[in-house]
Tab-separated table of C-alpha atoms in Angstrom:
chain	number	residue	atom	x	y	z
A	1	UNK	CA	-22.728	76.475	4.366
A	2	UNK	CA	-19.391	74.653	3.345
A	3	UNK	CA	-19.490	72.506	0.344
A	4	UNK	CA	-17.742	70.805	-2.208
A	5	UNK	CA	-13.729	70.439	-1.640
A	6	UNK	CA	-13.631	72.700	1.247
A	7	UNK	CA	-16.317	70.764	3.425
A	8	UNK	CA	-12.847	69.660	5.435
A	9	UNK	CA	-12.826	73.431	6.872
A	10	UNK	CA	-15.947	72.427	8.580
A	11	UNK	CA	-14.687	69.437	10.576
A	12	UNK	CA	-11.355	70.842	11.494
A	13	UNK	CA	-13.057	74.156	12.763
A	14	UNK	CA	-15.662	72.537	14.411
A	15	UNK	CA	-12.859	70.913	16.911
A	16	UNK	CA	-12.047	74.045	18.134
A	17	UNK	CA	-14.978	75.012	20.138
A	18	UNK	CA	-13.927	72.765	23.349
A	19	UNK	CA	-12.073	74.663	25.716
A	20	UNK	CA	-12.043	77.856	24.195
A	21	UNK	CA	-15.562	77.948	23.791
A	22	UNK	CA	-16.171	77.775	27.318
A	23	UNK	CA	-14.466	80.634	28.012
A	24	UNK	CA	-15.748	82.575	25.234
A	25	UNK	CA	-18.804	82.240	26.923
A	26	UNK	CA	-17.378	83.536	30.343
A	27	UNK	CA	-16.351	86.748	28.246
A	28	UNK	CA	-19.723	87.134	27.066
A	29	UNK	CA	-20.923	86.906	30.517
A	30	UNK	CA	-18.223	89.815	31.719
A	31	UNK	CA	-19.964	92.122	29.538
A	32	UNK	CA	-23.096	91.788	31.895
A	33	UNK	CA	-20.767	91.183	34.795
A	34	UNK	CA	-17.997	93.323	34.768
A	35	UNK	CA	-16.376	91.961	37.932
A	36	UNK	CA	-15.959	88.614	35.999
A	37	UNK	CA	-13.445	90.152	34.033
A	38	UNK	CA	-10.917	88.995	36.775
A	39	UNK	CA	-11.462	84.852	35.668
A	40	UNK	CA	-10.872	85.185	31.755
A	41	UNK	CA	-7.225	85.080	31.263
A	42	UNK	CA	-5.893	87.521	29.010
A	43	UNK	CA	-5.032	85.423	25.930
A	44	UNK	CA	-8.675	84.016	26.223
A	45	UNK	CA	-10.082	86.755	25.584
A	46	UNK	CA	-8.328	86.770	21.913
A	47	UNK	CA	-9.564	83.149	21.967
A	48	UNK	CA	-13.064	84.429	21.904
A	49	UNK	CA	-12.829	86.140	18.815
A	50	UNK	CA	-11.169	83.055	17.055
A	51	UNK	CA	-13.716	80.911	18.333
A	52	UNK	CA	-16.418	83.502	16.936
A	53	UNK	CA	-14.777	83.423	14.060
A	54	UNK	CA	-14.400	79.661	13.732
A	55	UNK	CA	-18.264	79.461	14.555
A	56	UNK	CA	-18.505	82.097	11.740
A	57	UNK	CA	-16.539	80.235	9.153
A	58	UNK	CA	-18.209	76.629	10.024
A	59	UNK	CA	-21.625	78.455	8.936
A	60	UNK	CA	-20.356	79.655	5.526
A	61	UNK	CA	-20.334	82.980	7.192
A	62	UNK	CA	-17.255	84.466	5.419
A	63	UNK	CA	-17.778	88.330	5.797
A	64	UNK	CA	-18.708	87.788	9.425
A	65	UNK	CA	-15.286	85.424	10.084
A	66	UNK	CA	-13.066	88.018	7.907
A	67	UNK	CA	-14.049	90.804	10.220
A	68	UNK	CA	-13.696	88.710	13.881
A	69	UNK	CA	-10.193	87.339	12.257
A	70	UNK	CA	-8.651	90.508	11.577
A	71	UNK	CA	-9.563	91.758	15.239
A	72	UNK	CA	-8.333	88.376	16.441
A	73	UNK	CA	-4.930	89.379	14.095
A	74	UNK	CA	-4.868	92.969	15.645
A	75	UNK	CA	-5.605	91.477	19.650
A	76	UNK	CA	-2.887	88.579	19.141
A	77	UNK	CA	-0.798	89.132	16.036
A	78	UNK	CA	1.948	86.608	16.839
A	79	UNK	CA	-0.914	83.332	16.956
A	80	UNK	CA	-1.392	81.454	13.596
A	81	UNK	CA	-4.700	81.326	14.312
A	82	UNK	CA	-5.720	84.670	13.167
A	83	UNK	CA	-4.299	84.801	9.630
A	84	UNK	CA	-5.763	80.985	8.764
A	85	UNK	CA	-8.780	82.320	9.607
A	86	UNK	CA	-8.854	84.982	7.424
A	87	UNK	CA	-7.129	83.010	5.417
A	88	UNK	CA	-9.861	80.423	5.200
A	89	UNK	CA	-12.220	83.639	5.242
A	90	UNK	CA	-11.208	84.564	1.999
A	91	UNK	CA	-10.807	81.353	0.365
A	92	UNK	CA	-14.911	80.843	1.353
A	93	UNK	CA	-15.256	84.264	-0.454
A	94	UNK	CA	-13.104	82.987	-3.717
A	95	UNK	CA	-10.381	85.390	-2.927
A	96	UNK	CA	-7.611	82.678	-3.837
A	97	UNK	CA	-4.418	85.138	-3.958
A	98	UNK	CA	-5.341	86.861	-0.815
A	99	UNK	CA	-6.190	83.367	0.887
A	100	UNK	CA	-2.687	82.194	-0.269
A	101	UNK	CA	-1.054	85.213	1.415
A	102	UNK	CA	-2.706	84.876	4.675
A	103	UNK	CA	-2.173	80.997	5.031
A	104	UNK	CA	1.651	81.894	3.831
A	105	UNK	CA	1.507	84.744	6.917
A	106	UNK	CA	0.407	82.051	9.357
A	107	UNK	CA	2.852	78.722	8.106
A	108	UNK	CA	5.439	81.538	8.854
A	109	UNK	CA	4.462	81.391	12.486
A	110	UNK	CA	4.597	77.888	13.069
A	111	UNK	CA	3.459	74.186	11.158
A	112	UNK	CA	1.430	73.165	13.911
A	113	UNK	CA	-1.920	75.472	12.837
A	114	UNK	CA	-4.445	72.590	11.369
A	115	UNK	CA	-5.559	74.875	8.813
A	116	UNK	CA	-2.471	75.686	7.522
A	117	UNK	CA	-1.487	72.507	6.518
A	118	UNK	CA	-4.676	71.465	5.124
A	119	UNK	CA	-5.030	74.523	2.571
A	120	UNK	CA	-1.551	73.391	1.519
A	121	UNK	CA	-2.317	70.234	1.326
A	122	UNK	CA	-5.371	70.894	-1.114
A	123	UNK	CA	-3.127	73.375	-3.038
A	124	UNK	CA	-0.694	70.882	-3.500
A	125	UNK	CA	-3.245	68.097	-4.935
A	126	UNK	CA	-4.793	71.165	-7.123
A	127	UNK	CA	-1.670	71.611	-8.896
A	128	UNK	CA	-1.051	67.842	-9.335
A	129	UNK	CA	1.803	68.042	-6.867
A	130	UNK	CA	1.272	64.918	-5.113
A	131	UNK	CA	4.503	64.630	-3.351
A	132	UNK	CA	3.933	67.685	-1.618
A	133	UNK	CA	0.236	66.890	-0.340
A	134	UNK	CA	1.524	63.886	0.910
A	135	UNK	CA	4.360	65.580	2.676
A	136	UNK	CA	1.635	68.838	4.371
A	137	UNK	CA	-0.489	65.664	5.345
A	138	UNK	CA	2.011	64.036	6.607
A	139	UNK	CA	3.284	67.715	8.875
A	140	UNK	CA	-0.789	68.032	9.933
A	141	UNK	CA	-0.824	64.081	10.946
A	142	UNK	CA	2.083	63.972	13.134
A	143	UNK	CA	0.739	67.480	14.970
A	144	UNK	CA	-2.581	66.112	14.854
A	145	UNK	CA	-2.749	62.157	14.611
A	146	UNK	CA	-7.457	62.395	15.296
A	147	UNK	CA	-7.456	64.318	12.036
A	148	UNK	CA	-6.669	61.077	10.566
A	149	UNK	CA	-10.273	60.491	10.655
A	150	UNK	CA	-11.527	62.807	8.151
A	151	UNK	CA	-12.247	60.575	5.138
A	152	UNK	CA	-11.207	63.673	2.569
A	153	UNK	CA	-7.092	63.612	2.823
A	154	UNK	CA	-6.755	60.262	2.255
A	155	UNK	CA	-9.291	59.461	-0.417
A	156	UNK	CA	-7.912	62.112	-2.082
A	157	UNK	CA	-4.675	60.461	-1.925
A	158	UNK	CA	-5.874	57.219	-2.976
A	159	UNK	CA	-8.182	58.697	-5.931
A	160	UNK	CA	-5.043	58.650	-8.366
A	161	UNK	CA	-2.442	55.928	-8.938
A	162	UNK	CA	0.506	58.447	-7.912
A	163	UNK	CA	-1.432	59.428	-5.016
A	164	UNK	CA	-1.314	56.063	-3.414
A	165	UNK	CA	2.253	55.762	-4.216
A	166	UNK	CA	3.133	58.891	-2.109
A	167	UNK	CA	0.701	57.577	0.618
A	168	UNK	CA	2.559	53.968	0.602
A	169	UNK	CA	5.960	56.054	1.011
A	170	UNK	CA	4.582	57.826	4.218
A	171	UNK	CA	2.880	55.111	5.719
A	172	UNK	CA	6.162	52.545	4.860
A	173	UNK	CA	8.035	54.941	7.653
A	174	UNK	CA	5.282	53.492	10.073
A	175	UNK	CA	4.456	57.001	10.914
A	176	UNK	CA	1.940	58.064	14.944
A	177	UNK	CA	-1.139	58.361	12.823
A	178	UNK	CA	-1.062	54.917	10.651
A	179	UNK	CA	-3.151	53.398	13.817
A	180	UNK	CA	-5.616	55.766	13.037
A	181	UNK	CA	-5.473	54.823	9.631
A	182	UNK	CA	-6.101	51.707	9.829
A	183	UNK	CA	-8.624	51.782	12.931
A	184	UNK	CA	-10.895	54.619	11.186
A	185	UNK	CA	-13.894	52.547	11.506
A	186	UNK	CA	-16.598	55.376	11.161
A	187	UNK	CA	-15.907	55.308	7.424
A	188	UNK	CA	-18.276	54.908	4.871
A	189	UNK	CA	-18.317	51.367	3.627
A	190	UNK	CA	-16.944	52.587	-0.118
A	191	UNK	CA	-14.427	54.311	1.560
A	192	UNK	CA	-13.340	51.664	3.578
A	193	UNK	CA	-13.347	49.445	0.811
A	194	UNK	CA	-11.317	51.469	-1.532
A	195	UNK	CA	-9.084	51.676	1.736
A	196	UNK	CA	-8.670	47.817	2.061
A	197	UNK	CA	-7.816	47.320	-1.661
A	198	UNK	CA	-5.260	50.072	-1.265
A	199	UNK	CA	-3.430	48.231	1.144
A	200	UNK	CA	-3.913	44.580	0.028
A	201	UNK	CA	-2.311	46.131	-3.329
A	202	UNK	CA	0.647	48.137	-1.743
A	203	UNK	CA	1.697	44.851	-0.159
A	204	UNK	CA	5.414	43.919	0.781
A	205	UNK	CA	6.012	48.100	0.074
A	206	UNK	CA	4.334	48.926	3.480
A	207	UNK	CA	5.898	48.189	6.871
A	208	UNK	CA	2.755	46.780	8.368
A	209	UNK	CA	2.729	44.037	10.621
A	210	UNK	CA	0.075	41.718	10.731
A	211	UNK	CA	-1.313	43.170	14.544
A	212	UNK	CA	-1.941	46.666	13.020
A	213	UNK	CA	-3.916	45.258	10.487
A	214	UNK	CA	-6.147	43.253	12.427
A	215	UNK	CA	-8.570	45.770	13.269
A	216	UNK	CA	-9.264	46.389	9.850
A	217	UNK	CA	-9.276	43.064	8.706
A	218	UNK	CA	-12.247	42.770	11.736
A	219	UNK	CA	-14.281	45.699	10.960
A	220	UNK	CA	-14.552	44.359	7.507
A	221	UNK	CA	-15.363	41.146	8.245
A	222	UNK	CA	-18.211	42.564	10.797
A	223	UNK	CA	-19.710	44.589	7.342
A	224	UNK	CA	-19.334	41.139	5.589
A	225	UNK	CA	-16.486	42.497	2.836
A	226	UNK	CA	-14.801	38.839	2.920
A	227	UNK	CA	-13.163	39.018	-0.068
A	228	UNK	CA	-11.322	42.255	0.738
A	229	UNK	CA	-10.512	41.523	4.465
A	230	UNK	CA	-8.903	38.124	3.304
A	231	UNK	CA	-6.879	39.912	0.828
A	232	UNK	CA	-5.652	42.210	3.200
A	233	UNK	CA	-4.936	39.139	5.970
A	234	UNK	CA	-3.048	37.139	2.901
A	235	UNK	CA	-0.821	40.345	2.557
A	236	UNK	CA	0.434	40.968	5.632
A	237	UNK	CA	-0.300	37.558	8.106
A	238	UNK	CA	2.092	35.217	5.966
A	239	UNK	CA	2.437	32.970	8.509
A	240	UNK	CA	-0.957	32.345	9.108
A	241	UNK	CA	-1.699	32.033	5.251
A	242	UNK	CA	0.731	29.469	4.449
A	243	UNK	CA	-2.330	27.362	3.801
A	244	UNK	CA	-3.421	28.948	0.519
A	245	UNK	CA	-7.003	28.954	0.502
A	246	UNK	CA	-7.029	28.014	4.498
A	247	UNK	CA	-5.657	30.248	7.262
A	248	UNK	CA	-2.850	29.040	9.880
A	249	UNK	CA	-2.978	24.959	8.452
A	250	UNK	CA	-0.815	23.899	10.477
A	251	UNK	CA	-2.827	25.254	13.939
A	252	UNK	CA	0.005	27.665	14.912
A	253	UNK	CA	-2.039	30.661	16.154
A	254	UNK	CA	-4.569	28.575	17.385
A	255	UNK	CA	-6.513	30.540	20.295
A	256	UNK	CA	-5.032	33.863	19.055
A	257	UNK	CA	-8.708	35.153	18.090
A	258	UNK	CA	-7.333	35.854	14.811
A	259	UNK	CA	-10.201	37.223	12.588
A	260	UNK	CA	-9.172	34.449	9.495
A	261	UNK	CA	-8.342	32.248	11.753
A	262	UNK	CA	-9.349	29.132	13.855
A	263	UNK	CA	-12.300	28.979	16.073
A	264	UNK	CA	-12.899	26.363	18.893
A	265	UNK	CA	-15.842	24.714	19.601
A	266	UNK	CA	-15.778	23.215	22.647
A	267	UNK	CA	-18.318	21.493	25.453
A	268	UNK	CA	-18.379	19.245	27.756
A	269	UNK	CA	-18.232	16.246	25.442
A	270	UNK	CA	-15.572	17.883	22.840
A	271	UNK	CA	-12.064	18.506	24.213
A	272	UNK	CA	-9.711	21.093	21.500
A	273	UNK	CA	-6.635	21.445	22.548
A	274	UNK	CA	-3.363	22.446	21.051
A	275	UNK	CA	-0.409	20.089	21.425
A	276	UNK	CA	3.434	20.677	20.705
A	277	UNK	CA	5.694	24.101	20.619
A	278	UNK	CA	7.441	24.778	17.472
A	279	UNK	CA	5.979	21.894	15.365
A	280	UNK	CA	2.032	22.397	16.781
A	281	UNK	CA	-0.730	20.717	16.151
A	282	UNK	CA	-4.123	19.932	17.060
A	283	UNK	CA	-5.543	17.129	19.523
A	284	UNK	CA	-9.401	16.430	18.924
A	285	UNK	CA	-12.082	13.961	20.817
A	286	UNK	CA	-15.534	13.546	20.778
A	287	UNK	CA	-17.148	11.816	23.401
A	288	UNK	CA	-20.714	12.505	22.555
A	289	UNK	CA	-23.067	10.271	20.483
A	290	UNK	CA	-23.161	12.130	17.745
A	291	UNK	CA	-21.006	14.229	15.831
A	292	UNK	CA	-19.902	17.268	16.622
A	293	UNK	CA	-18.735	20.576	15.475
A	294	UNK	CA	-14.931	21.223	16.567
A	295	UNK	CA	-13.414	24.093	14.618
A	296	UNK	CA	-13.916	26.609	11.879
A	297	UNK	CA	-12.788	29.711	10.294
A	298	UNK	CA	-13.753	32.052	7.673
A	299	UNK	CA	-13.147	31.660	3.823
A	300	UNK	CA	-13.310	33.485	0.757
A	301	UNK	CA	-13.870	30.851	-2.004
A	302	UNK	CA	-15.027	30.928	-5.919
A	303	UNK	CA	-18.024	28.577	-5.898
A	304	UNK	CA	-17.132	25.222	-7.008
A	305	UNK	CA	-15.640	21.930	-5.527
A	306	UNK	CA	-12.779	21.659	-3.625
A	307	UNK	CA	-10.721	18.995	-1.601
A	308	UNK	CA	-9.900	19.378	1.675
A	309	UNK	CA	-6.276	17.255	2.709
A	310	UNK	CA	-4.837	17.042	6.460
A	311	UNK	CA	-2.331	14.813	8.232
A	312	UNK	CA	-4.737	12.592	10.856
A	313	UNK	CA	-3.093	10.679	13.721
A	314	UNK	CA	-5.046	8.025	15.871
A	315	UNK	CA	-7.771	5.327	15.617
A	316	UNK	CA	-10.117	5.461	13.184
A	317	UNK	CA	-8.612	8.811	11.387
A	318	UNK	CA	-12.167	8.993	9.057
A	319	UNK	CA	-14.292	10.201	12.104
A	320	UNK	CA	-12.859	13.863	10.590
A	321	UNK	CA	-15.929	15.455	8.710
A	322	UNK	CA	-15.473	18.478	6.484
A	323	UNK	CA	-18.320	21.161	5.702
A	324	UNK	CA	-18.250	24.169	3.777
A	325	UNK	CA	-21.516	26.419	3.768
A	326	UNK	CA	-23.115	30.226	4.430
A	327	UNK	CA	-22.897	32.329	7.660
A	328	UNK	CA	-22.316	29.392	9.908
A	329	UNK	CA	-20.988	25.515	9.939
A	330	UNK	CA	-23.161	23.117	8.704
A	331	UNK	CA	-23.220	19.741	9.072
A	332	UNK	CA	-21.252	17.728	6.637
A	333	UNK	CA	-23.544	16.523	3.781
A	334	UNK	CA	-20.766	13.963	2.527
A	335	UNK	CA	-19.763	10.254	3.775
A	336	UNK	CA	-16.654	11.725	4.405
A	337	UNK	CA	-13.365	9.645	3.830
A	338	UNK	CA	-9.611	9.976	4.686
A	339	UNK	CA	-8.013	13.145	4.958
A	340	UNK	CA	-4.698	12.249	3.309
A	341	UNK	CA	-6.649	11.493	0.074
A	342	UNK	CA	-8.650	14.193	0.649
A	343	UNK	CA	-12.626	15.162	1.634
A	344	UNK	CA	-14.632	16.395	-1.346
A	345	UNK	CA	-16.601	19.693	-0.438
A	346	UNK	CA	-18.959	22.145	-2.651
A	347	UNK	CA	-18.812	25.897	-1.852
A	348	UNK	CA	-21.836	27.763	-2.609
A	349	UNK	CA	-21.938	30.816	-3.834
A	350	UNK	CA	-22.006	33.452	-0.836
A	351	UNK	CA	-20.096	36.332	0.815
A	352	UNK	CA	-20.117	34.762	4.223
A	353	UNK	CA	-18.645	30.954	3.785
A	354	UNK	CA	-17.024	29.383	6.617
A	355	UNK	CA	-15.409	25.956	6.805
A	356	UNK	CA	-16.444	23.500	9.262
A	357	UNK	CA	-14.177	20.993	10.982
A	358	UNK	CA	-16.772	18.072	12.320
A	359	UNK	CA	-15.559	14.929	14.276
A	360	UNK	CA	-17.783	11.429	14.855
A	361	UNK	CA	-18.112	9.985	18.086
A	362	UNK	CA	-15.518	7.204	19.051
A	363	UNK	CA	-12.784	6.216	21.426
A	364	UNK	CA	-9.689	7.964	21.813
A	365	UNK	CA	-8.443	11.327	20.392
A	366	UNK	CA	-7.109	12.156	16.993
A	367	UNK	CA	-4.249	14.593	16.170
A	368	UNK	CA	-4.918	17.121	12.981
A	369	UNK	CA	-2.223	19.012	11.102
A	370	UNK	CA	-1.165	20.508	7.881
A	371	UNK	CA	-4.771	21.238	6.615
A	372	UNK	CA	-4.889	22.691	3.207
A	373	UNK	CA	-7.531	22.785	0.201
A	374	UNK	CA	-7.535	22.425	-3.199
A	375	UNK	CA	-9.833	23.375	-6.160
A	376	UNK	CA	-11.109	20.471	-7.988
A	377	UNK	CA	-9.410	20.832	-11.504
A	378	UNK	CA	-6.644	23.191	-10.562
C-alpha cells in the first residue's frame, strides 16, 4: 500500500476511475463479447490500461502498474498519462532517476497531467526549493482547483516559515482554487487549525476579503476554535471589528448573519430593529413583564472583569442589562447601571462565551450605539 510522503499518489489516482473506469469495464466485457467491440471508442481502449494501471499503483502494486504503463506508453505514446504512470511506478519501486526521467517525458507533453505536477512539487520541497513547490502547486491548482482538498500540499507549505511565505505570495494574486482553500472543511481539526493561524498571521499581505473568509471563520466556530476564528474575523472584517473586543459596535452589519456578529432575538413582545443608513443604529423595546433577551454575539475573552460602555437614547436608558457567560446568554447577574459609565461584567473562563444584550420591561423604545468593552485595569 502507499505510505509515508507519497500517500498523495493514492488520492489523486483514485479520481481517475470515473468515466474511464466504466468503459474499462465495457472492454473487459468485449473480450467475452466480441461484437461489443463496436461501443468502446478507440482511445478508450488505451484508457483501460491506464485505469488498470492507476488501480495497480493505488494498491502499492508497482511491478504490476510498470508493466500496464508501458503498454499504455506503446498503445498511446503522445498522452501524459502513460509516462506519470510509470513514472509514479518507479518512484513506488525507489527507482528515483528513472522516476525523474519519466515524469520529465510526460511535463514535456503538457502541465495539465495531475501527477506531473505533484512529483514536482514534492521534488521541489525535497530540495528545499520552496519557491518552486509553490509555483508546480500553484500549475496543478489552477488545472485542477478539487485537488485543493488534499490536506498534504498545503501543510507542507505551511510546515516551514518560508513555506508560508511562498503560499501568502500565491494566494495574495487571489488565485480559482483559494475558495477551496478556505472552504476545505473535511480537514482534520489540527490541520484546520494550523490553517486558521496561517492566515490570521499573513494578515494585510493576503488579498482576502472578509466574504471569502466567512466560511472558515463558521466552520471553526461550529468545532468551537473561538479564539482562532476571531483572530481570523479581526484580520480581515475591519469594519466589523472596530469595536475591539466586540464585533460591528456600532450595529452596521446588523442582520448580515455574520458569524462574530450580532444576533436578534426577537418575539412578539421584543421588537429589534435597525434604524438610520450611514450613521446606524439600533432601536430596542420590551413590552413584556419581564426582561428579556435582545441581542448577542460571540466573544473570545481572557477571564476577568470587564466594562461594557454604549451610547443609550430614550426613557429610562438603565433598562439595558449586560451578561457575559458559556455556550448561551444568561441572564444578567448584576443591578445593572448606565451604559455611558459603563456595566461591570465577569467572563468566566470558557471556549464558548457569548455576550448578552438584555432589556427590562417599560414604556417606549430605546436607541443603542457605539457598544464597546473594556478590561477592568487596562
Amino acid at each position: 500500500m502507499i505510505t509515508g510522503r507519497f500517500r498523495w499518489l493514492a488520492t489523486l489516482l483514485a479520481g481517475l476511475f470515473g468515466i474511464l473506469a466504466i468503459f474499462s469495464g465495457l472492454d473487459r466485457y468485449s473480450e467475452h463479447q466480441p461484437s461489443a467491440i463496436r461501443l468502446v471508442p478507440e482511445v478508450f481502449r488505451v484508457d483501460a490500461l491506464r485505469v488498470e494501471a492507476a488501480r495497480a499503483l493505488a494498491s502499492g502494486d508497482a511491478e504490476k502498474a510498470e508493466a500496464l504503463a508501458t503498454r499504455a506508453i506503446l498503445a498511446g505514446p503522445h498522452d501524459a498519462r502513460g509516462p506519470a504512470f510509470l513514472g509514479a511506478a518507479k518512484l513506488l519501486e525507489g527507482e528515483q532517476p528513472s522516476a525523474d526521467k519519466a515524469f520529465a517525458v510526460a511535463r514535456n507533453m503538457g502541465l495539465r497531467e495531475p501527477l506531473v505536477q505533484a512529483h514536482f512539487f514534492d521534488a521541489a520541497l525535497t530540495e528545499g526549493d520552496y519557491a518552486e513547490a509553490a509555483r508546480q502547486l500553484d500549475i496543478l491548482l489552477r488545472a485542477h482547483p478539487r485537488l485543493a482538498r488534499i490536506d498534504y500540499f498545503f501543510t507542507s507549505l505551511e510546515a516551514s516559515g518560508e513555506g508560508r511565505a511562498q503560499l501568502a505570495a500565491r494566494l495574495a494574486d487571489d488565485p480559482l482554487w483559494s475558495a477551496s482553500y478556505l472552504g476545505d472543511f473535511r480537514a482534520s481539526d489540527e490541520v484546520l487549525r494550523s490553517r486558521a493561524r496561517f492566515l490570521a498571521g499573513a494578515g494585510e499581505g493576503l488579498n482576502l476579503s472578509c466574504k471569502s473568509v466567512e466560511p472558515l471563520v463558521r466552520e471553526l466556530t461550529q468545532r468551537n476554535y473561538m479564539r482562532e476564528a476571531r483572530d481570523i474575523s479581526r484580520t480581515y472584517c475591519a469594519r466589523r471589528n472596530q469595536g475591539g473586543l466586540l464585533a460591528d459596535p456600532q450595529f452596521e452589519e446588523l442582520g448580515n448573519g455574520n458569524t462574530f456578529g450580532w444576533r436578534r432575538h426577537g418575539s412578539g413582545d421584543v421588537r429589534i430593529s435597525s434604524v438610520g443608513e450611514s450613521d446606524k443604529s439600533v432601536e430596542i423595546e420590551n413590552r413584556a413583564g419581564v426582561t428579556r433577551l435582545v441581542l448577542s454575539q460571540p466573544i473570545v475573552l481572557e477571564a476577568g472583569e470587564y466594562r461594557v460602555f454604549g451610547s443609550v437614547a430614550g426613557a429610562n436608558a438603565d433598562r439595558v442589562l449586560i451578561s457575559v457567560t458559556c455556550s448561551v446568554p444568561g441572564r444578567p447577574r448584576g443591578g445593572g447601571g448606565a451604559l455611558g459609565r459603563g456595566q461591570l461584567v465577569s467572563a468566566p473562563d470558557c471556549p464558548d462565551q457569548v455576550l448578552g444584550i438584555w432589556l427590562r420591561p417599560g414604556s417606549g423604545a430605546l436607541r443603542l450605539d457605539d457598544v464597546r468593552m473594556e478590561r477592568v485595569g487596562d
